[in-house]
Amino acid sequence: MKVATVHSVCECQAGLSADLDERRVVLRGSASDRARHRALAAPATAIANDEESFSVGWACPLCTRNVLRSFTKSALSYREA
């Protein structure tokens, strides 16, 4: 299976990432607290993942915000899982 990873930053400065499969379905979401150097699970979902431009939404476990970021299908780089 091939996997692509998208990254973003929450308003609280937590680093957010999500692993997507080839159909752009979220396999795993995570958040990293840069101040304390720890990684936490962050629920994530892909929205309109069959379009060229799609969004990923995270529930940030550090500040409880819902974060929505847009990405482009053609910009994804896949690697073997």
PDB file of C-alpha atoms in Angstrom:
ATOM      1  CA  MET A   1       0.000   0.000   0.000  1.00  0.00           C
ATOM      2  CA  LYS A   2       1.234   3.476  -0.816  1.00  0.00           C
ATOM      3  CA  VAL A   3       0.923   6.255   1.763  1.00  0.00           C
ATOM      4  CA  ALA A   4       1.253  10.043   1.556  1.00  0.00           C
ATOM      5  CA  THR A   5       1.681  12.304   4.580  1.00  0.00           C
ATOM      6  CA  VAL A   6       0.284  15.825   4.841  1.00  0.00           C
ATOM      7  CA  HIS A   7       1.443  18.347   7.447  1.00  0.00           C
ATOM      8  CA  SER A   8       0.008  21.509   8.927  1.00  0.00           C
ATOM      9  CA  VAL A   9       0.216  23.627  12.068  1.00  0.00           C
ATOM     10  CA  CYS A  10      -2.617  24.332  14.496  1.00  0.00           C
ATOM     11  CA  GLU A  11      -3.276  27.806  15.898  1.00  0.00           C
ATOM     12  CA  CYS A  12      -1.760  26.576  19.198  1.00  0.00           C
ATOM     13  CA  GLN A  13       1.474  25.795  17.259  1.00  0.00           C
ATOM     14  CA  ALA A  14       1.074  22.007  17.499  1.00  0.00           C
ATOM     15  CA  GLY A  15       2.362  20.200  14.426  1.00  0.00           C
ATOM     16  CA  LEU A  16      -0.400  18.179  12.745  1.00  0.00           C
ATOM     17  CA  SER A  17       0.098  15.318  10.308  1.00  0.00           C
ATOM     18  CA  ALA A  18      -2.085  12.705   8.642  1.00  0.00           C
ATOM     19  CA  ASP A  19      -1.202   9.607   6.637  1.00  0.00           C
ATOM     20  CA  LEU A  20      -3.418   9.101   3.571  1.00  0.00           C
ATOM     21  CA  ASP A  21      -3.802   6.044   1.380  1.00  0.00           C
ATOM     22  CA  GLU A  22      -4.051   6.171  -2.426  1.00  0.00           C
ATOM     23  CA  ARG A  23      -7.775   6.991  -2.247  1.00  0.00           C
ATOM     24  CA  ARG A  24      -6.937   9.867   0.141  1.00  0.00           C
ATOM     25  CA  VAL A  25      -8.588   8.200   3.121  1.00  0.00           C
ATOM     26  CA  VAL A  26      -6.941   9.078   6.448  1.00  0.00           C
ATOM     27  CA  LEU A  27      -5.168   6.103   7.998  1.00  0.00           C
ATOM     28  CA  ARG A  28      -3.708   7.900  11.013  1.00  0.00           C
ATOM     29  CA  GLY A  29      -3.629  11.418  12.400  1.00  0.00           C
ATOM     30  CA  SER A  30      -1.166  12.822  14.910  1.00  0.00           C
ATOM     31  CA  ALA A  31      -0.181  16.024  16.675  1.00  0.00           C
ATOM     32  CA  SER A  32       3.213  16.917  18.090  1.00  0.00           C
ATOM     33  CA  ASP A  33       3.683  19.268  20.998  1.00  0.00           C
ATOM     34  CA  ARG A  34       6.900  21.034  20.068  1.00  0.00           C
ATOM     35  CA  ALA A  35       7.420  22.530  23.526  1.00  0.00           C
ATOM     36  CA  ARG A  36       7.297  19.185  25.336  1.00  0.00           C
ATOM     37  CA  HIS A  37       8.565  16.998  22.464  1.00  0.00           C
ATOM     38  CA  ARG A  38       5.708  14.511  22.575  1.00  0.00           C
ATOM     39  CA  ALA A  39       3.436  13.017  19.925  1.00  0.00           C
ATOM     40  CA  LEU A  40      -0.274  12.414  20.459  1.00  0.00           C
ATOM     41  CA  ALA A  41      -2.998  10.782  18.408  1.00  0.00           C
ATOM     42  CA  ALA A  42      -5.194  13.355  16.685  1.00  0.00           C
ATOM     43  CA  PRO A  43      -8.452  12.226  15.080  1.00  0.00           C
ATOM     44  CA  ALA A  44      -8.452  13.247  11.416  1.00  0.00           C
ATOM     45  CA  THR A  45     -10.710  12.862   8.402  1.00  0.00           C
ATOM     46  CA  ALA A  46     -10.511  13.702   4.700  1.00  0.00           C
ATOM     47  CA  ILE A  47     -13.305  15.768   3.154  1.00  0.00           C
ATOM     48  CA  ALA A  48     -14.130  15.680  -0.581  1.00  0.00           C
ATOM     49  CA  ASN A  49     -11.229  13.285  -1.053  1.00  0.00           C
ATOM     50  CA  ASP A  50     -12.349  12.345  -4.585  1.00  0.00           C
ATOM     51  CA  GLU A  51     -11.791  15.915  -5.860  1.00  0.00           C
ATOM     52  CA  GLU A  52      -8.495  17.477  -7.056  1.00  0.00           C
ATOM     53  CA  SER A  53      -8.592  19.869  -4.111  1.00  0.00           C
ATOM     54  CA  PHE A  54      -9.585  18.199  -0.838  1.00  0.00           C
ATOM     55  CA  SER A  55      -9.445  19.050   2.857  1.00  0.00           C
ATOM     56  CA  VAL A  56      -8.224  17.284   5.971  1.00  0.00           C
ATOM     57  CA  GLY A  57      -9.804  18.039   9.316  1.00  0.00           C
ATOM     58  CA  TRP A  58      -8.113  17.362  12.649  1.00  0.00           C
ATOM     59  CA  ALA A  59      -9.311  17.536  16.252  1.00  0.00           C
ATOM     60  CA  CYS A  60      -6.246  18.969  17.985  1.00  0.00           C
ATOM     61  CA  PRO A  61      -5.714  17.076  21.260  1.00  0.00           C
ATOM     62  CA  LEU A  62      -3.673  19.938  22.744  1.00  0.00           C
ATOM     63  CA  CYS A  63      -6.105  22.858  22.421  1.00  0.00           C
ATOM     64  CA  THR A  64      -9.339  21.036  21.358  1.00  0.00           C
ATOM     65  CA  ARG A  65      -9.717  23.165  18.197  1.00  0.00           C
ATOM     66  CA  ASN A  66     -11.101  21.714  14.995  1.00  0.00           C
ATOM     67  CA  VAL A  67      -8.535  22.450  12.288  1.00  0.00           C
ATOM     68  CA  LEU A  68      -9.384  22.293   8.566  1.00  0.00           C
ATOM     69  CA  ARG A  69      -6.689  22.599   5.894  1.00  0.00           C
ATOM     70  CA  SER A  70      -6.880  22.256   2.098  1.00  0.00           C
ATOM     71  CA  PHE A  71      -4.503  20.191  -0.045  1.00  0.00           C
ATOM     72  CA  THR A  72      -4.148  19.362  -3.736  1.00  0.00           C
ATOM     73  CA  LYS A  73      -4.168  15.780  -4.995  1.00  0.00           C
ATOM     74  CA  SER A  74      -1.403  16.404  -7.554  1.00  0.00           C
ATOM     75  CA  ALA A  75       0.972  17.691  -4.857  1.00  0.00           C
ATOM     76  CA  LEU A  76       0.955  14.453  -2.840  1.00  0.00           C
ATOM     77  CA  SER A  77       4.050  12.274  -2.824  1.00  0.00           C
ATOM     78  CA  TYR A  78       3.456   8.573  -2.086  1.00  0.00           C
ATOM     79  CA  ARG A  79       5.833   6.037  -0.544  1.00  0.00           C
ATOM     80  CA  GLU A  80       5.491   2.340   0.202  1.00  0.00           C
ATOM     81  CA  ALA A  81       4.114   1.689   3.690  1.00  0.00           C
TER      82      ALA A  81
END
